[in-house]
Amino acid sequence: MTAAGPPAGLRRFREPPPPETPRCEMCAEPLEERHGHVVNVQTRALLCTCRGCSLVMPGSGPGARYRGVPERHLHLPGFRLTAADWEALQIPVRAAFFFHHSVLGRYVAFYPSPAGAAESLLPLDAWDDVLAANPEAPRPLPDVEAYLVDRGPERLACHLVPIDACYELVGLVRLHWKGFHGGPEAWRAIDGFFAEIRARAGEDRRV
Ligand SMILES: [Zn+2]
Ligand SMILES: [Zn+2]
């Protein structure tokens, strides 16, 4: 028996391979941790992309397959949405997001649930009324931006956010939600998420 270990070549072979670098799902460039996203309008898939690919110009008419997700976060303090409107929408949870689905040609509503994003299947006349009451509010770009409504403990708050932020919230709920009421960990995560959205909205307004 020799004291020497296995030959260097063999040792190298046994080492675990380096973790695979995440790559842009459109052009295969290596990605940084903070990266952009692109929506495949047909499949609704959100692709992780490099900066160049996420700048794919949003919407070049019907048939545009990929839309880059913009970065603007806007707090809309003047958005008119009453508790009665919220009741009419029958969203069973604290937060929901509404975006214009260009393939369906109408707004759709989703809310986070422990099983992922749940679609509100109610007719959205109530939401059309809300939009009609807010003619001056900036409109989200179809497919890639959404109105995110937070029925916080004190009042309703509406933000205009990139669609990937909505999916981030969905992911947090899915990861942390326990039992019927979510549990403290889930609520900490949700509160933290909305604090970050408010901070981003403040930064974007200064630009
Ligand atoms: Zn790319
Ligand atoms: Zn990503």
mmCIF file of C-alpha atoms and ligand atoms in Angstrom:
data_model
loop_
_atom_site.group_PDB
_atom_site.id
_atom_site.type_symbol
_atom_site.label_atom_id
_atom_site.label_comp_id
_atom_site.label_asym_id
_atom_site.label_seq_id
_atom_site.Cartn_x
_atom_site.Cartn_y
_atom_site.Cartn_z
ATOM 1 C CA MET A 1 0.000 0.000 0.000
ATOM 2 C CA THR A 2 1.427 3.410 -0.890
ATOM 3 C CA ALA A 3 1.037 6.535 1.227
ATOM 4 C CA ALA A 4 0.368 8.704 -1.789
ATOM 5 C CA GLY A 5 -3.230 9.474 -2.629
ATOM 6 C CA PRO A 6 -4.756 8.817 -5.987
ATOM 7 C CA PRO A 7 -2.989 10.415 -8.956
ATOM 8 C CA ALA A 8 -3.874 14.056 -9.499
ATOM 9 C CA GLY A 9 -5.777 13.260 -12.651
ATOM 10 C CA LEU A 10 -8.021 10.843 -10.820
ATOM 11 C CA ARG A 11 -8.595 13.218 -7.916
ATOM 12 C CA ARG A 12 -9.649 15.892 -10.315
ATOM 13 C CA PHE A 13 -12.041 13.483 -11.914
ATOM 14 C CA ARG A 14 -13.688 12.755 -8.566
ATOM 15 C CA GLU A 15 -14.266 16.363 -7.572
ATOM 16 C CA PRO A 16 -17.832 17.510 -8.006
ATOM 17 C CA PRO A 17 -18.248 19.552 -11.170
ATOM 18 C CA PRO A 18 -18.459 23.327 -10.610
ATOM 19 C CA PRO A 19 -22.071 24.502 -10.248
ATOM 20 C CA GLU A 20 -23.460 25.187 -13.663
ATOM 21 C CA THR A 21 -23.528 28.884 -14.478
ATOM 22 C CA PRO A 22 -27.054 30.059 -15.141
ATOM 23 C CA ARG A 23 -27.303 31.140 -18.736
ATOM 24 C CA CYS A 24 -29.554 33.429 -20.733
ATOM 25 C CA GLU A 25 -32.436 31.351 -22.029
ATOM 26 C CA MET A 26 -32.426 33.219 -25.337
ATOM 27 C CA CYS A 27 -28.747 33.613 -26.276
ATOM 28 C CA ALA A 28 -26.909 31.382 -23.712
ATOM 29 C CA GLU A 29 -24.685 34.195 -22.343
ATOM 30 C CA PRO A 30 -23.789 33.593 -18.657
ATOM 31 C CA LEU A 31 -26.198 35.445 -16.350
ATOM 32 C CA GLU A 32 -25.566 37.597 -13.321
ATOM 33 C CA GLU A 33 -27.725 37.067 -10.268
ATOM 34 C CA ARG A 34 -29.748 40.183 -11.019
ATOM 35 C CA HIS A 35 -30.889 39.599 -14.541
ATOM 36 C CA GLY A 36 -33.787 40.432 -16.788
ATOM 37 C CA HIS A 37 -36.772 38.453 -17.997
ATOM 38 C CA VAL A 38 -38.682 37.990 -21.211
ATOM 39 C CA VAL A 39 -42.255 36.705 -21.514
ATOM 40 C CA ASN A 40 -43.156 34.209 -24.197
ATOM 41 C CA VAL A 41 -46.581 35.613 -25.010
ATOM 42 C CA GLN A 42 -47.945 32.325 -26.349
ATOM 43 C CA THR A 43 -46.881 30.002 -23.553
ATOM 44 C CA ARG A 44 -46.728 32.597 -20.723
ATOM 45 C CA ALA A 45 -43.290 31.227 -19.838
ATOM 46 C CA LEU A 46 -40.969 33.693 -18.123
ATOM 47 C CA LEU A 47 -37.433 33.298 -19.473
ATOM 48 C CA CYS A 48 -34.336 34.397 -17.544
ATOM 49 C CA THR A 49 -32.337 36.607 -19.892
ATOM 50 C CA CYS A 50 -29.265 38.791 -20.151
ATOM 51 C CA ARG A 51 -29.667 42.562 -20.293
ATOM 52 C CA GLY A 52 -29.434 42.641 -24.081
ATOM 53 C CA CYS A 53 -32.170 40.061 -24.560
ATOM 54 C CA SER A 54 -34.460 41.601 -21.935
ATOM 55 C CA LEU A 55 -34.343 44.852 -23.887
ATOM 56 C CA VAL A 56 -36.213 43.068 -26.694
ATOM 57 C CA MET A 57 -38.624 45.817 -27.647
ATOM 58 C CA PRO A 58 -42.012 45.236 -26.106
ATOM 59 C CA GLY A 59 -44.826 44.625 -28.529
ATOM 60 C CA SER A 60 -44.236 45.047 -32.225
ATOM 61 C CA GLY A 61 -47.837 44.447 -33.109
ATOM 62 C CA PRO A 62 -49.902 41.274 -32.955
ATOM 63 C CA GLY A 63 -47.857 38.126 -33.317
ATOM 64 C CA ALA A 64 -44.818 39.399 -31.382
ATOM 65 C CA ARG A 65 -43.805 36.293 -29.520
ATOM 66 C CA TYR A 66 -41.374 37.645 -26.928
ATOM 67 C CA ARG A 67 -41.751 40.735 -24.832
ATOM 68 C CA GLY A 68 -39.046 42.120 -22.572
ATOM 69 C CA VAL A 69 -40.143 42.793 -18.984
ATOM 70 C CA PRO A 70 -39.494 46.473 -18.151
ATOM 71 C CA GLU A 71 -38.206 47.586 -14.763
ATOM 72 C CA ARG A 72 -40.469 50.451 -13.736
ATOM 73 C CA HIS A 73 -42.178 50.259 -10.344
ATOM 74 C CA LEU A 74 -44.837 52.900 -9.746
ATOM 75 C CA HIS A 75 -46.831 53.522 -6.613
ATOM 76 C CA LEU A 76 -50.268 54.815 -7.599
ATOM 77 C CA PRO A 77 -51.551 56.588 -4.491
ATOM 78 C CA GLY A 78 -54.372 58.236 -6.454
ATOM 79 C CA PHE A 79 -55.706 54.929 -7.801
ATOM 80 C CA ARG A 80 -59.401 54.716 -6.995
ATOM 81 C CA LEU A 81 -60.194 51.280 -5.625
ATOM 82 C CA THR A 82 -62.588 51.001 -2.734
ATOM 83 C CA ALA A 83 -63.199 48.200 -0.282
ATOM 84 C CA ALA A 84 -66.529 47.665 -2.072
ATOM 85 C CA ASP A 85 -64.703 47.242 -5.414
ATOM 86 C CA TRP A 86 -62.413 44.710 -3.767
ATOM 87 C CA GLU A 87 -65.423 42.807 -2.464
ATOM 88 C CA ALA A 88 -66.937 42.807 -5.950
ATOM 89 C CA LEU A 89 -63.747 41.283 -7.341
ATOM 90 C CA GLN A 90 -64.078 38.422 -4.828
ATOM 91 C CA ILE A 91 -60.341 37.908 -4.458
ATOM 92 C CA PRO A 92 -60.063 35.571 -1.475
ATOM 93 C CA VAL A 93 -56.621 36.716 -0.347
ATOM 94 C CA ARG A 94 -54.714 39.879 0.498
ATOM 95 C CA ALA A 95 -53.014 40.540 -2.844
ATOM 96 C CA ALA A 96 -53.833 40.084 -6.496
ATOM 97 C CA PHE A 97 -52.387 41.173 -9.799
ATOM 98 C CA PHE A 98 -54.174 42.209 -12.966
ATOM 99 C CA PHE A 99 -52.576 42.317 -16.391
ATOM 100 C CA HIS A 100 -53.665 42.648 -19.977
ATOM 101 C CA HIS A 101 -53.356 39.282 -21.684
ATOM 102 C CA SER A 102 -52.697 40.167 -25.321
ATOM 103 C CA VAL A 103 -53.666 36.757 -26.719
ATOM 104 C CA LEU A 104 -57.058 36.818 -24.946
ATOM 105 C CA GLY A 105 -57.416 40.552 -25.552
ATOM 106 C CA ARG A 106 -58.584 41.270 -22.012
ATOM 107 C CA TYR A 107 -57.431 41.678 -18.438
ATOM 108 C CA VAL A 108 -56.921 38.597 -16.313
ATOM 109 C CA ALA A 109 -56.511 38.432 -12.542
ATOM 110 C CA PHE A 110 -54.282 36.122 -10.563
ATOM 111 C CA TYR A 111 -53.525 35.815 -6.901
ATOM 112 C CA PRO A 112 -50.829 33.947 -5.015
ATOM 113 C CA SER A 113 -51.844 30.675 -3.415
ATOM 114 C CA PRO A 114 -49.869 27.934 -1.668
ATOM 115 C CA ALA A 115 -50.126 25.919 -4.899
ATOM 116 C CA GLY A 116 -48.817 28.721 -7.130
ATOM 117 C CA ALA A 117 -50.596 31.448 -9.098
ATOM 118 C CA ALA A 118 -54.362 30.951 -9.027
ATOM 119 C CA GLU A 119 -56.486 32.557 -11.719
ATOM 120 C CA SER A 120 -59.598 34.391 -10.717
ATOM 121 C CA LEU A 121 -62.260 32.851 -12.927
ATOM 122 C CA LEU A 122 -64.875 35.466 -12.228
ATOM 123 C CA PRO A 123 -66.016 37.685 -15.043
ATOM 124 C CA LEU A 124 -63.910 40.795 -14.720
ATOM 125 C CA ASP A 125 -66.611 43.424 -15.272
ATOM 126 C CA ALA A 126 -65.781 44.664 -11.800
ATOM 127 C CA TRP A 127 -62.207 45.291 -12.923
ATOM 128 C CA ASP A 128 -63.387 47.127 -16.045
ATOM 129 C CA ASP A 129 -65.334 49.424 -13.734
ATOM 130 C CA VAL A 130 -62.173 50.045 -11.702
ATOM 131 C CA LEU A 131 -60.222 50.924 -14.875
ATOM 132 C CA ALA A 132 -63.014 53.222 -16.020
ATOM 133 C CA ALA A 133 -62.803 55.007 -12.668
ATOM 134 C CA ASN A 134 -59.055 55.563 -13.214
ATOM 135 C CA PRO A 135 -58.756 56.979 -16.738
ATOM 136 C CA GLU A 136 -55.594 58.948 -15.903
ATOM 137 C CA ALA A 137 -53.698 56.064 -14.261
ATOM 138 C CA PRO A 138 -50.723 54.764 -16.262
ATOM 139 C CA ARG A 139 -51.625 51.480 -17.949
ATOM 140 C CA PRO A 140 -49.395 48.419 -17.633
ATOM 141 C CA LEU A 141 -47.839 47.204 -20.882
ATOM 142 C CA PRO A 142 -49.672 44.057 -22.061
ATOM 143 C CA ASP A 143 -48.246 40.742 -20.785
ATOM 144 C CA VAL A 144 -45.187 42.217 -19.072
ATOM 145 C CA GLU A 145 -46.516 44.641 -16.452
ATOM 146 C CA ALA A 146 -49.364 44.394 -13.960
ATOM 147 C CA TYR A 147 -51.385 46.291 -11.418
ATOM 148 C CA LEU A 148 -50.518 44.704 -8.101
ATOM 149 C CA VAL A 149 -53.082 45.403 -5.412
ATOM 150 C CA ASP A 150 -52.238 44.935 -1.754
ATOM 151 C CA ARG A 151 -55.162 44.964 0.613
ATOM 152 C CA GLY A 152 -52.940 45.793 3.547
ATOM 153 C CA PRO A 153 -54.152 45.975 7.156
ATOM 154 C CA GLU A 154 -54.949 49.690 6.862
ATOM 155 C CA ARG A 155 -55.857 50.317 3.265
ATOM 156 C CA LEU A 156 -55.708 49.194 -0.336
ATOM 157 C CA ALA A 157 -52.546 50.078 -2.201
ATOM 158 C CA CYS A 158 -52.060 49.762 -5.937
ATOM 159 C CA HIS A 159 -48.718 49.505 -7.692
ATOM 160 C CA LEU A 160 -47.739 49.141 -11.304
ATOM 161 C CA VAL A 161 -44.954 46.553 -11.389
ATOM 162 C CA PRO A 162 -43.062 44.286 -13.775
ATOM 163 C CA ILE A 163 -44.772 40.921 -14.142
ATOM 164 C CA ASP A 164 -41.722 39.088 -12.778
ATOM 165 C CA ALA A 165 -42.277 40.842 -9.430
ATOM 166 C CA CYS A 166 -45.748 39.255 -9.287
ATOM 167 C CA TYR A 167 -44.247 35.846 -9.847
ATOM 168 C CA GLU A 168 -41.691 36.551 -7.151
ATOM 169 C CA LEU A 169 -44.583 37.114 -4.722
ATOM 170 C CA VAL A 170 -46.232 33.906 -5.914
ATOM 171 C CA GLY A 171 -42.961 32.062 -5.262
ATOM 172 C CA LEU A 172 -42.681 33.482 -1.726
ATOM 173 C CA VAL A 173 -46.204 32.422 -0.827
ATOM 174 C CA ARG A 174 -45.657 28.994 -2.265
ATOM 175 C CA LEU A 175 -42.426 28.591 -0.320
ATOM 176 C CA HIS A 176 -43.496 29.903 3.087
ATOM 177 C CA TRP A 177 -47.274 29.429 3.399
ATOM 178 C CA LYS A 178 -48.323 27.027 6.134
ATOM 179 C CA GLY A 179 -51.794 25.873 7.115
ATOM 180 C CA PHE A 180 -54.872 27.964 6.535
ATOM 181 C CA HIS A 181 -53.574 31.360 7.619
ATOM 182 C CA GLY A 182 -50.048 31.270 6.266
ATOM 183 C CA GLY A 183 -48.153 31.560 9.522
ATOM 184 C CA PRO A 184 -45.724 34.276 10.703
ATOM 185 C CA GLU A 185 -42.961 33.297 8.297
ATOM 186 C CA ALA A 186 -45.212 33.738 5.269
ATOM 187 C CA TRP A 187 -46.495 37.098 6.509
ATOM 188 C CA ARG A 188 -42.966 38.307 7.199
ATOM 189 C CA ALA A 189 -42.021 37.371 3.632
ATOM 190 C CA ILE A 190 -45.098 39.092 2.176
ATOM 191 C CA ASP A 191 -44.574 42.250 4.253
ATOM 192 C CA GLY A 192 -40.905 42.308 3.237
ATOM 193 C CA PHE A 193 -41.858 41.914 -0.398
ATOM 194 C CA PHE A 194 -44.252 44.878 -0.288
ATOM 195 C CA ALA A 195 -41.714 46.998 1.603
ATOM 196 C CA GLU A 196 -39.261 46.348 -1.231
ATOM 197 C CA ILE A 197 -41.871 47.208 -3.872
ATOM 198 C CA ARG A 198 -42.575 50.511 -2.087
ATOM 199 C CA ALA A 199 -38.847 51.249 -1.901
ATOM 200 C CA ARG A 200 -38.353 50.492 -5.598
ATOM 201 C CA ALA A 201 -41.332 52.679 -6.480
ATOM 202 C CA GLY A 202 -39.776 55.540 -4.481
ATOM 203 C CA GLU A 203 -36.461 55.127 -6.315
ATOM 204 C CA ASP A 204 -38.099 54.988 -9.719
ATOM 205 C CA ARG A 205 -40.024 58.167 -9.032
ATOM 206 C CA ARG A 206 -36.798 60.046 -8.287
ATOM 207 C CA VAL A 207 -35.354 59.163 -11.706
HETATM 208 ZN ZN ZN B 1 -29.314 36.887 -23.876
HETATM 209 ZN ZN ZN B 2 -34.663 34.821 -13.743
#
